[in-house]
Short mmCIF file of C-alpha atoms in Angstrom, two decimals:
data_model
loop_
_atom_site.label_atom_id
_atom_site.label_comp_id
_atom_site.label_asym_id
_atom_site.label_seq_id
_atom_site.Cartn_x
_atom_site.Cartn_y
_atom_site.Cartn_z
CA GLU A 1206 32.28 11.26 58.11
CA LEU A 1207 29.33 12.60 59.82
CA LYS A 1208 29.86 15.91 61.62
CA VAL A 1209 27.45 17.51 63.97
CA GLU A 1210 27.84 21.22 64.70
CA GLN A 1211 25.82 23.34 67.14
CA ASN A 1212 25.59 26.95 67.45
CA PRO A 1213 25.98 29.00 69.37
CA LEU A 1214 28.17 27.08 71.94
CA PHE A 1215 27.63 29.46 74.69
CA LEU A 1216 24.31 31.43 75.19
CA SER A 1217 23.54 33.93 77.89
CA MET A 1218 20.00 35.33 77.92
CA GLN A 1219 17.53 37.12 80.02
CA GLU A 1220 14.35 35.59 81.37
CA GLY A 1221 11.43 36.08 79.28
CA LYS A 1222 13.32 36.17 75.96
CA ASN A 1223 13.13 33.82 73.10
CA TYR A 1224 16.04 32.25 71.49
CA THR A 1225 16.96 29.40 69.14
CA ILE A 1226 19.85 26.93 69.26
CA TYR A 1227 20.98 25.41 65.80
CA CYS A 1228 22.16 21.92 65.12
CA ASN A 1229 23.67 21.35 61.70
CA TYR A 1230 24.86 18.03 60.34
CA SER A 1231 26.97 17.00 57.26
CA THR A 1232 25.25 13.90 55.81
CA THR A 1233 21.86 12.70 55.27
CA SER A 1234 19.86 11.36 58.25
CA ASP A 1235 16.26 11.49 59.29
CA ARG A 1236 16.73 10.94 63.01
CA LEU A 1237 17.88 13.55 65.44
CA TYR A 1238 17.82 13.63 69.22
CA TRP A 1239 18.07 16.50 71.77
CA TYR A 1240 19.40 15.98 75.30
CA ARG A 1241 19.77 18.25 78.24
CA GLN A 1242 22.56 18.05 80.89
CA ASP A 1243 22.61 20.02 84.21
CA PRO A 1244 25.93 20.77 85.60
CA GLY A 1245 27.54 17.74 87.23
CA LYS A 1246 24.62 15.53 86.17
CA SER A 1247 23.80 12.95 83.73
CA LEU A 1248 21.80 13.40 80.50
CA GLU A 1249 18.05 13.78 80.06
CA SER A 1250 16.42 12.87 76.77
CA LEU A 1251 14.32 15.80 75.43
CA PHE A 1252 13.09 15.06 72.02
CA VAL A 1253 13.13 12.31 69.44
CA LEU A 1254 12.76 13.60 65.82
CA LEU A 1255 12.21 10.87 63.29
CA SER A 1256 11.13 12.46 59.96
CA ASN A 1257 11.48 15.55 57.84
CA GLY A 1258 9.24 18.30 59.22
CA ALA A 1259 8.92 16.72 62.62
CA VAL A 1260 8.13 19.09 65.49
CA LYS A 1261 7.95 18.31 69.11
CA GLN A 1262 7.10 20.66 71.91
CA GLU A 1263 7.40 20.20 75.64
CA GLY A 1264 6.62 23.37 77.85
CA ARG A 1265 8.76 26.21 76.73
CA LEU A 1266 10.88 24.06 74.35
CA MET A 1267 10.16 23.29 70.80
CA ALA A 1268 12.44 21.08 68.44
CA SER A 1269 12.12 20.77 64.77
CA LEU A 1270 13.90 18.84 62.05
CA ASP A 1271 14.52 19.78 58.38
CA THR A 1272 16.29 16.77 56.75
CA LYS A 1273 16.66 18.67 53.50
CA ALA A 1274 18.66 21.42 55.03
CA ARG A 1275 20.32 18.95 57.46
CA LEU A 1276 19.29 21.45 60.34
CA SER A 1277 17.42 20.92 63.57
CA THR A 1278 16.44 23.83 65.87
CA LEU A 1279 15.56 23.87 69.44
CA HIS A 1280 13.53 27.06 70.30
CA ILE A 1281 13.16 28.48 73.71
CA THR A 1282 10.04 30.53 74.44
CA ALA A 1283 9.77 33.07 77.36
CA ALA A 1284 12.99 31.62 78.95
CA VAL A 1285 13.02 30.81 82.78
CA HIS A 1286 16.10 30.19 84.94
CA ASP A 1287 15.25 26.47 85.34
CA LEU A 1288 16.08 26.13 81.69
CA SER A 1289 19.79 26.83 82.30
CA ALA A 1290 21.73 23.73 81.24
CA THR A 1291 23.69 22.43 78.43
CA TYR A 1292 21.82 21.21 75.44
CA PHE A 1293 23.04 18.47 73.01
CA CYS A 1294 21.88 17.38 69.76
CA ALA A 1295 22.71 13.98 68.30
CA VAL A 1296 22.33 12.53 64.83
CA ASP A 1297 21.57 8.84 64.31
CA LYS A 1298 23.16 7.30 61.21
CA GLY A 1299 21.10 4.12 61.35
CA ALA A 1300 22.74 0.86 62.09
CA GLN A 1301 26.14 2.77 62.50
CA LYS A 1302 26.45 5.18 65.23
CA LEU A 1303 25.24 8.16 67.23
CA VAL A 1304 27.14 11.44 66.67
CA PHE A 1305 26.83 14.27 69.16
CA GLY A 1306 27.23 17.93 68.75
CA GLN A 1307 29.48 19.94 70.93
CA GLY A 1308 26.77 21.13 73.15
CA THR A 1309 25.40 24.64 73.81
CA ARG A 1310 25.70 25.99 77.32
CA LEU A 1311 22.64 28.03 78.04
CA THR A 1312 22.59 30.51 81.02
CA ILE A 1313 19.29 32.27 81.72
CA ASN A 1314 19.80 35.41 83.90
CA PRO A 1315 16.90 36.91 85.98
CA LYS B 702 9.74 2.34 88.64
CA ALA B 703 13.53 2.20 89.43
CA GLY B 704 15.65 4.06 87.18
CA VAL B 705 19.08 3.21 85.44
CA THR B 706 21.67 2.40 87.96
CA GLN B 707 25.47 2.26 87.29
CA THR B 708 28.14 0.90 89.44
CA PRO B 709 30.52 2.08 90.72
CA ARG B 710 29.92 5.70 90.77
CA TYR B 711 33.61 6.58 91.17
CA LEU B 712 36.61 4.62 90.27
CA ILE B 713 40.38 5.34 90.35
CA LYS B 714 42.82 3.16 88.38
CA THR B 715 46.42 3.29 87.11
CA ARG B 716 47.61 3.20 83.64
CA GLY B 717 47.63 -0.41 82.24
CA GLN B 718 45.08 -1.74 84.56
CA GLN B 719 41.69 -2.84 83.34
CA VAL B 720 38.20 -1.87 84.58
CA THR B 721 34.67 -3.18 84.38
CA LEU B 722 31.74 -0.86 84.62
CA SER B 723 28.20 -2.15 85.24
CA CYS B 724 24.71 -0.75 84.05
CA SER B 725 21.36 -1.99 85.20
CA PRO B 726 18.57 -0.88 82.97
CA ILE B 727 15.04 0.00 83.67
CA SER B 728 12.89 -3.08 83.98
CA GLY B 729 11.53 -4.21 80.49
CA HIS B 730 14.02 -2.18 78.54
CA ARG B 731 16.10 -4.17 76.06
CA SER B 732 18.56 -1.66 74.64
CA VAL B 733 21.47 -0.48 76.61
CA SER B 734 23.96 2.02 75.16
CA TRP B 735 27.15 3.46 76.63
CA TYR B 736 28.78 6.90 76.20
CA GLN B 737 32.07 8.47 77.21
CA GLN B 738 32.09 12.09 78.02
CA THR B 739 35.25 14.00 78.32
CA PRO B 740 36.11 17.94 78.30
CA GLY B 741 38.17 17.53 75.29
CA GLN B 742 36.15 15.11 72.98
CA GLY B 743 32.80 15.78 74.38
CA LEU B 744 30.01 13.17 74.21
CA GLN B 745 30.88 10.07 72.25
CA PHE B 746 28.90 7.04 71.52
CA LEU B 747 30.58 3.74 72.56
CA PHE B 748 28.23 0.93 71.60
CA GLU B 749 24.58 -0.25 71.96
CA TYR B 750 23.37 -3.82 72.91
CA PHE B 751 19.96 -5.08 72.23
CA SER B 752 18.99 -8.68 73.48
CA GLU B 753 22.50 -9.62 74.29
CA THR B 754 23.85 -8.50 70.84
CA GLN B 755 25.90 -5.54 69.95
CA ARG B 756 23.86 -3.80 67.45
CA ASN B 757 25.98 -0.48 67.00
CA LYS B 758 29.62 0.41 67.73
CA GLY B 759 31.27 3.87 67.77
CA ASN B 760 34.77 4.61 66.93
CA PHE B 761 36.62 3.33 69.82
CA PRO B 762 39.69 0.94 69.88
CA GLY B 763 39.20 -2.73 70.67
CA ARG B 764 40.34 -1.93 74.26
CA PHE B 765 36.78 -1.00 74.88
CA SER B 766 34.38 -3.98 74.80
CA GLY B 767 31.03 -4.59 76.39
CA ARG B 768 28.33 -7.25 76.79
CA GLN B 769 24.69 -7.68 77.75
CA PHE B 770 23.35 -10.45 79.78
CA SER B 771 19.95 -12.11 79.43
CA ASN B 772 18.46 -9.87 82.03
CA SER B 773 19.52 -6.93 79.86
CA ARG B 774 22.11 -5.82 82.50
CA SER B 775 25.15 -4.71 80.76
CA GLU B 776 29.02 -4.25 81.43
CA MET B 777 31.66 -2.48 79.75
CA ASN B 778 35.27 -3.18 79.98
CA VAL B 779 38.36 -1.21 79.25
CA SER B 780 41.64 -2.97 79.20
CA THR B 781 45.07 -1.51 79.32
CA LEU B 782 43.83 1.84 80.57
CA GLU B 783 45.42 5.05 79.26
CA LEU B 784 45.33 8.45 80.82
CA GLY B 785 43.08 9.60 78.18
CA ASP B 786 40.39 7.16 79.24
CA SER B 787 39.69 9.35 82.23
CA ALA B 788 36.12 10.27 81.71
CA LEU B 789 32.51 10.13 82.63
CA TYR B 790 30.88 6.91 81.41
CA LEU B 791 27.09 7.00 80.96
CA CYS B 792 24.85 4.34 80.11
CA ALA B 793 21.18 4.65 78.99
CA SER B 794 18.40 2.14 78.46
CA SER B 795 15.34 2.34 76.29
CA LEU B 796 12.63 -0.01 75.14
CA GLN B 797 13.98 -1.00 71.60
CA GLY B 798 16.75 1.59 70.79
CA PHE B 799 17.58 5.19 69.97
CA THR B 800 14.29 6.01 68.44
CA ASP B 801 12.62 5.46 71.99
CA THR B 802 13.24 7.74 74.74
CA GLN B 803 16.55 7.01 76.48
CA TYR B 804 17.05 7.06 80.27
CA PHE B 805 20.43 7.77 81.52
CA GLY B 806 22.05 6.51 84.53
CA PRO B 807 24.09 8.78 86.83
CA GLY B 808 27.35 7.76 85.19
CA THR B 809 30.67 6.31 86.47
CA ARG B 810 33.55 8.76 86.91
CA LEU B 811 36.64 6.92 85.96
CA THR B 812 40.00 8.59 86.70
CA VAL B 813 43.15 6.98 85.44
CA LEU B 814 46.49 7.95 87.03
#
């Protein structure tokens, strides 16, 4: 059974700092997605990673995928308050299903 | 371009009843997927429809079903509601499937009493 684990689950950081959220998964897959959810809101798609070594960047966020290590990272550079949200990764098992991580609640303090 | 719309936004039902939720995708999008979000179980994938066919299905009992119409609008139905079905139900649409950017609707908040 595919398991997807994120860490940390809670992260409080200061503006201007860098940090990384990790997403580990238990079985082979080369498709992984990142989403953002603001409190009380719906989901927003951030990144679609479709192959080993894929790297995508948008503003202060950069996501990468290492399928051999079964690991994806979401790196935050010079954090700003607007990036406070819960971030989810999800692994695609092809024609089967999409499995989500538990989410990482990120709080960025001034 | 109009976004993904879901109706109703809020719903209160009692145990044993059934419920139908609706999702209207972005024009031109053929894939619609459904998700359940609860505090206890987190985000879980329900199913995905593409061109009126269910293409993927998560691990939910048969009480959860869905369909997609020729205009790509989708409905999901939950029969014999249980307390544990209380959740935020999200739908998302995309051009072809998960590998395209998904656009999410605002969700339907279902409360089962």
